[in-house]
Amino acid sequence: MAQRIDVKDLNIYYGDFLAVQDITMTIEPKSVTALIGPSGCGKSTFLRTLNRMHEVIPNARVEGTVEMEGVDLYGSDVDPVAVRRNVGMVFQRPNPFPTMSIRDNVLAGVKLNNKRISKADADDMVESSLHGANLWNEVKDRLEKPGSGLSGGQQQRLCIARAIAVKPQVLLMDEPCSALDPISTIAIEDLIGELKSEYTIVIVTHNMQQAARVSDRTAFFNIAGTGKPGKLIEMDETSTIFSSPSEKSTEDYVSGRFG
Amino acid sequence: MTDSPPRARARATRRRGSDRGFNRVFRWIAVGSGVLILAVLAAVALFLLWQAWPALTAGSDELATAVPRYPEDTSFVAYVGPLVFGTLLAAILALAIATPLAIGIALFISHYAPRRLSQVLGYLVDLLAAVPSVIYGLWGFFVLAPFVVPIWSWLNEYLGWFPLFAGEASPTGRVLATVAIVLAVMILPIITAVSREVFLQTPKLHEEAALALGATRWELVRTAVLPFGRSGIISAAMLGLGRALGETMAVLMILSPGFLYSFHILDSAQHQTIAAYIALDFPEASGLAVNTLIATGLVLFVITLAVNMGARAIVARRKEFSGAN
Amino acid sequence: MSATTAHPPTAESTERVRSMLTAAHPGRKRVDRTMTVLVWGAFALAMVPLISLLWTVTSNGIGRISMDFLTLSMRNIFGGDPTGGIYHAIMGTLIITGLATLISVPIGVLTAIYLVEYGRGALARSVTFFVDVMTGIPSIVAGLFAVALFTLILGPAARFGLIGAVALSVLMIPVVVRSCEEMLKLVPNELREAAYALGVPKWLTIVKVVLRTSVAGLTTGVLLAIARVIGETAPLLVAVGVTDSINTNPFEGRMMTLPVFAYRQYSQGLATCPGGESATCIPDIALQNAWGAALVLIVLVLLLNIIGRLVNRWFSPKLR
């Protein structure tokens, strides 16, 4: 099940420092939303507020609301652990657990929620998740080998398999291809295209061609200067952003004039 | 391959060229002190062996006449046996108490305590290592032993079917179980310090991976921190074991000694450790008795050396692992 | 295209998501909370002996501390006579620990320099390894080694301060090497390279740049190493013996030290006072002496620890 996310008047602070200011946007279900912009504009910071991962950093806090189907993720009765369980995340660098086998990596999140899972169910889940991540054929004969023995691209797809094994509502991807070679990047991009039929996907990328290739809608973030907060400049259909954006700075950025 | 000798020679001359006069003297002084350390360690082993030799080669009659409290018709090995047993039993019990506690404290400092406080709290734990062992002895005798007497007799009464708690609980508390607690407190800081360092090195990537899967703090620790730190914990525990094996004063002052192969840790006059035995008899010993005590010291040295080298080997192997990744 | 179609949340979907996000996993929550309590509890439990110990030593020892106690020896003090003091033990501790420091610091610091500035290959690796192994030598074995060494030179039954200092050095050197190595590693390579670029020879760079930069850290390392050995009892008991008199010559005759004094007084137990307790005869005076010496010792150790950490905090240059 994919869900819709509404962000309203969101400010993100680190201590007293306002890192990202006044974001309002809607993320549609079963679509890919790309966040683009120059380094330091706060797009990764913003992404992390969608599953409350920014709370790992001391003194980080937000104002405003992030609603999933009308439920505020920062509401007092909401459990941050449950938020992260329902909003999966894939990181910049592939991070399979080095001490676990491929199979255990896929099951890592599932086992947290449901310890007594039967072996048959577990096998099914491993197979379907690895199929979902287009990795099954490459690893089906070595499921008990450590995940760190795979190539970078395979590791990243293993991390995606691990993230979708818990059947999240939304999948966040923080520059998932920046540490990968071009061939692996294409594999991941193909996978994103397939996953959007089931998940709401938000992807941060530095690569504008990638944003144009994979996303349905694109949000452009910018920053006025160091020490200033990052802001959402505009958000629209990807084709519109790349062909006829309404803001001058967006046009400058996507045409490669800065950033 | 063919051009390597001239190249090596060129390198050698260059090295010599930049290494003239006082530079070379200074380098040799530094190298010399490094070598000196190796020599000291070798000397420790050699001198102990040399001084222990007369006792190791003496007949059991000779030993029995020269050494006080030496049982008749016993070989040196049979004589050291109960001491080795007591030493190992005390150290292993201490380790069993201290390791889980130390892992908890290390986690507390690395992942649970408020970040700004954690350094100060770490110092507090380190202070336990700074307390001289003779003070642990005084404290163990006057404070801890009376305090644990009712607990030991309760254990003895209700859990006496368990071999360790069998026998008769001593009314003084001067038993191996009390010693084990004091030793555990003494090795707590070293196990904590090593595991804390390892836990702090857990890659942020793996912690975030666990969190993003919806892990609670404990689940984060279980999936990312503990597997990463496992070999570190093992080597920390072995370092603690080495410390506990060689601890003298606390045992000497608390334990009421005996020379039995006994598992009755609540009963007095059952056990003695090598280190405490030496400290007790050495000031009054002379002649072959000195050699015998040094021989038992050699046995202790070999045991601790083996434990420490094992611990270091585990640490070294772990370094290779993380380097390869 | 899906993006153009609005999907406003319905009451039903909101309810479903709310139950998902507030779904309590009572079991997991409970485990998490239990472990948090256990982890805090482990720390609290470790503080119990520390506090109990400091309290016991202070409350039992403070009554014995007086000018006489600190400035008199135990010479000609017998039974329950309360007029003795620990002056001889303080002097012995200072002299023997001082000698041990004199032996250990040059060797330790130079070895650390060797490991950080020159160490390559098998020799450096084995020095590192055996320094670590040396850290684990039981203190009583160090004492036996020193005795064996001097027995070889001077024959049996030699007991004097220097033997104890050698024993303590065996324990102290690895500690000094370890901490100094860490401190020297903190000196950034840019500083060394800057000196080389000015044509300064390597040894002068080490002395004037590396050691100068890390002198606060080295001081801390040495102070903590002293704190570590100043309370050692067992090696001194076997190597230096005991005495009741003041002896300030570490090359001749037995010497008393604070930890050995505390142990010695403890093992004497109660004195018999024929006329009951009086101003000249206190039955448990030996135990009071032991606690008094323990208090002085623990104050020394804590001072060394605190000064050591403060030196590093206040005087170390700010390296980034």
PDB file of C-alpha atoms in Angstrom, chain B residues 163-276:
ATOM      1  CA  PRO B 163      27.510 -27.351  43.157  1.00  0.00           C
ATOM      2  CA  LEU B 164      29.065 -23.892  43.597  1.00  0.00           C
ATOM      3  CA  PHE B 165      26.789 -23.075  46.530  1.00  0.00           C
ATOM      4  CA  ALA B 166      27.118 -26.441  48.227  1.00  0.00           C
ATOM      5  CA  GLY B 167      29.128 -27.148  51.366  1.00  0.00           C
ATOM      6  CA  GLU B 168      28.876 -24.998  54.427  1.00  0.00           C
ATOM      7  CA  ALA B 169      28.539 -21.224  54.188  1.00  0.00           C
ATOM      8  CA  SER B 170      31.274 -19.539  56.199  1.00  0.00           C
ATOM      9  CA  PRO B 171      30.091 -17.179  58.967  1.00  0.00           C
ATOM     10  CA  THR B 172      32.947 -14.749  58.214  1.00  0.00           C
ATOM     11  CA  GLY B 173      32.355 -14.161  54.505  1.00  0.00           C
ATOM     12  CA  ARG B 174      36.075 -14.621  53.877  1.00  0.00           C
ATOM     13  CA  VAL B 175      35.389 -16.987  50.981  1.00  0.00           C
ATOM     14  CA  LEU B 176      36.146 -17.241  47.302  1.00  0.00           C
ATOM     15  CA  ALA B 177      32.745 -15.850  46.295  1.00  0.00           C
ATOM     16  CA  THR B 178      33.505 -12.602  48.137  1.00  0.00           C
ATOM     17  CA  VAL B 179      36.951 -12.460  46.567  1.00  0.00           C
ATOM     18  CA  ALA B 180      35.374 -12.949  43.139  1.00  0.00           C
ATOM     19  CA  ILE B 181      33.140  -9.924  43.696  1.00  0.00           C
ATOM     20  CA  VAL B 182      36.083  -7.723  44.675  1.00  0.00           C
ATOM     21  CA  LEU B 183      38.104  -8.968  41.696  1.00  0.00           C
ATOM     22  CA  ALA B 184      35.107  -8.286  39.458  1.00  0.00           C
ATOM     23  CA  VAL B 185      34.969  -4.677  40.670  1.00  0.00           C
ATOM     24  CA  MET B 186      38.705  -4.343  40.047  1.00  0.00           C
ATOM     25  CA  ILE B 187      38.597  -5.627  36.453  1.00  0.00           C
ATOM     26  CA  LEU B 188      35.361  -3.827  35.606  1.00  0.00           C
ATOM     27  CA  PRO B 189      37.093  -0.626  34.440  1.00  0.00           C
ATOM     28  CA  ILE B 190      39.469  -2.338  32.015  1.00  0.00           C
ATOM     29  CA  ILE B 191      36.737  -4.414  30.369  1.00  0.00           C
ATOM     30  CA  THR B 192      34.514  -1.344  30.240  1.00  0.00           C
ATOM     31  CA  ALA B 193      37.220   0.863  28.725  1.00  0.00           C
ATOM     32  CA  VAL B 194      38.057  -1.543  25.899  1.00  0.00           C
ATOM     33  CA  SER B 195      34.446  -2.393  25.014  1.00  0.00           C
ATOM     34  CA  ARG B 196      33.452   1.265  25.190  1.00  0.00           C
ATOM     35  CA  GLU B 197      36.073   2.153  22.579  1.00  0.00           C
ATOM     36  CA  VAL B 198      34.858  -0.625  20.299  1.00  0.00           C
ATOM     37  CA  PHE B 199      31.194   0.351  20.688  1.00  0.00           C
ATOM     38  CA  LEU B 200      31.993   3.957  19.877  1.00  0.00           C
ATOM     39  CA  GLN B 201      33.596   2.802  16.629  1.00  0.00           C
ATOM     40  CA  THR B 202      30.398   1.160  15.356  1.00  0.00           C
ATOM     41  CA  PRO B 203      29.941   2.592  11.851  1.00  0.00           C
ATOM     42  CA  LYS B 204      27.228   5.229  11.711  1.00  0.00           C
ATOM     43  CA  LEU B 205      26.058   3.567   8.482  1.00  0.00           C
ATOM     44  CA  HIS B 206      25.088   0.366  10.256  1.00  0.00           C
ATOM     45  CA  GLU B 207      23.406   2.142  13.124  1.00  0.00           C
ATOM     46  CA  GLU B 208      21.322   4.164  10.667  1.00  0.00           C
ATOM     47  CA  ALA B 209      20.474   1.039   8.695  1.00  0.00           C
ATOM     48  CA  ALA B 210      19.061  -0.539  11.838  1.00  0.00           C
ATOM     49  CA  LEU B 211      17.150   2.608  12.815  1.00  0.00           C
ATOM     50  CA  ALA B 212      15.667   2.988   9.333  1.00  0.00           C
ATOM     51  CA  LEU B 213      14.262  -0.528   9.617  1.00  0.00           C
ATOM     52  CA  GLY B 214      12.338   0.599  12.672  1.00  0.00           C
ATOM     53  CA  ALA B 215      14.653  -0.660  15.383  1.00  0.00           C
ATOM     54  CA  THR B 216      14.254   0.486  18.978  1.00  0.00           C
ATOM     55  CA  ARG B 217      17.404   1.546  20.790  1.00  0.00           C
ATOM     56  CA  TRP B 218      17.983  -1.926  22.191  1.00  0.00           C
ATOM     57  CA  GLU B 219      17.350  -3.500  18.785  1.00  0.00           C
ATOM     58  CA  LEU B 220      19.855  -1.061  17.300  1.00  0.00           C
ATOM     59  CA  VAL B 221      22.381  -2.227  19.883  1.00  0.00           C
ATOM     60  CA  ARG B 222      21.594  -5.865  19.182  1.00  0.00           C
ATOM     61  CA  THR B 223      21.689  -5.709  15.381  1.00  0.00           C
ATOM     62  CA  ALA B 224      24.487  -3.195  14.797  1.00  0.00           C
ATOM     63  CA  VAL B 225      26.589  -2.518  17.907  1.00  0.00           C
ATOM     64  CA  LEU B 226      27.043  -5.899  19.578  1.00  0.00           C
ATOM     65  CA  PRO B 227      27.843  -7.958  16.444  1.00  0.00           C
ATOM     66  CA  PHE B 228      30.381  -5.320  15.437  1.00  0.00           C
ATOM     67  CA  GLY B 229      31.943  -5.273  18.902  1.00  0.00           C
ATOM     68  CA  ARG B 230      31.944  -9.009  19.592  1.00  0.00           C
ATOM     69  CA  SER B 231      35.642  -9.678  19.133  1.00  0.00           C
ATOM     70  CA  GLY B 232      36.418  -6.472  21.030  1.00  0.00           C
ATOM     71  CA  ILE B 233      34.348  -7.710  23.952  1.00  0.00           C
ATOM     72  CA  ILE B 234      36.120 -11.061  23.890  1.00  0.00           C
ATOM     73  CA  SER B 235      39.563  -9.510  23.980  1.00  0.00           C
ATOM     74  CA  ALA B 236      38.460  -7.047  26.672  1.00  0.00           C
ATOM     75  CA  ALA B 237      37.241  -9.941  28.789  1.00  0.00           C
ATOM     76  CA  MET B 238      40.523 -11.767  28.324  1.00  0.00           C
ATOM     77  CA  LEU B 239      42.473  -8.686  29.386  1.00  0.00           C
ATOM     78  CA  GLY B 240      40.274  -8.558  32.467  1.00  0.00           C
ATOM     79  CA  LEU B 241      40.927 -12.256  33.052  1.00  0.00           C
ATOM     80  CA  GLY B 242      44.675 -11.600  32.924  1.00  0.00           C
ATOM     81  CA  ARG B 243      44.296  -8.841  35.509  1.00  0.00           C
ATOM     82  CA  ALA B 244      42.194 -11.020  37.794  1.00  0.00           C
ATOM     83  CA  LEU B 245      44.646 -13.927  37.587  1.00  0.00           C
ATOM     84  CA  GLY B 246      47.520 -11.802  38.859  1.00  0.00           C
ATOM     85  CA  GLU B 247      45.714  -9.802  41.545  1.00  0.00           C
ATOM     86  CA  THR B 248      47.380 -10.299  44.898  1.00  0.00           C
ATOM     87  CA  MET B 249      46.421  -8.065  47.780  1.00  0.00           C
ATOM     88  CA  ALA B 250      42.647  -8.284  47.668  1.00  0.00           C
ATOM     89  CA  VAL B 251      42.827 -12.080  47.680  1.00  0.00           C
ATOM     90  CA  LEU B 252      45.507 -12.137  50.346  1.00  0.00           C
ATOM     91  CA  MET B 253      43.564  -9.902  52.701  1.00  0.00           C
ATOM     92  CA  ILE B 254      40.080 -11.336  52.208  1.00  0.00           C
ATOM     93  CA  LEU B 255      40.400 -15.048  51.557  1.00  0.00           C
ATOM     94  CA  SER B 256      40.775 -17.572  54.314  1.00  0.00           C
ATOM     95  CA  PRO B 257      43.101 -19.972  52.465  1.00  0.00           C
ATOM     96  CA  GLY B 258      43.078 -23.709  51.862  1.00  0.00           C
ATOM     97  CA  PHE B 259      44.660 -26.057  49.366  1.00  0.00           C
ATOM     98  CA  LEU B 260      41.807 -28.112  47.956  1.00  0.00           C
ATOM     99  CA  TYR B 261      40.318 -28.782  44.565  1.00  0.00           C
ATOM    100  CA  SER B 262      36.953 -27.565  45.759  1.00  0.00           C
ATOM    101  CA  PHE B 263      33.997 -25.896  44.094  1.00  0.00           C
ATOM    102  CA  HIS B 264      32.504 -24.792  47.420  1.00  0.00           C
ATOM    103  CA  ILE B 265      32.950 -21.068  46.934  1.00  0.00           C
ATOM    104  CA  LEU B 266      30.877 -20.202  50.003  1.00  0.00           C
ATOM    105  CA  ASP B 267      33.026 -22.310  52.314  1.00  0.00           C
ATOM    106  CA  SER B 268      36.200 -20.990  53.930  1.00  0.00           C
ATOM    107  CA  ALA B 269      39.651 -22.662  53.946  1.00  0.00           C
ATOM    108  CA  GLN B 270      39.112 -24.199  50.511  1.00  0.00           C
ATOM    109  CA  HIS B 271      41.152 -22.197  48.019  1.00  0.00           C
ATOM    110  CA  GLN B 272      44.263 -20.113  47.576  1.00  0.00           C
ATOM    111  CA  THR B 273      45.623 -18.251  44.558  1.00  0.00           C
ATOM    112  CA  ILE B 274      49.213 -18.276  43.378  1.00  0.00           C
ATOM    113  CA  ALA B 275      49.781 -14.553  43.789  1.00  0.00           C
ATOM    114  CA  ALA B 276      48.377 -14.398  47.313  1.00  0.00           C
TER     115      ALA B 276
END
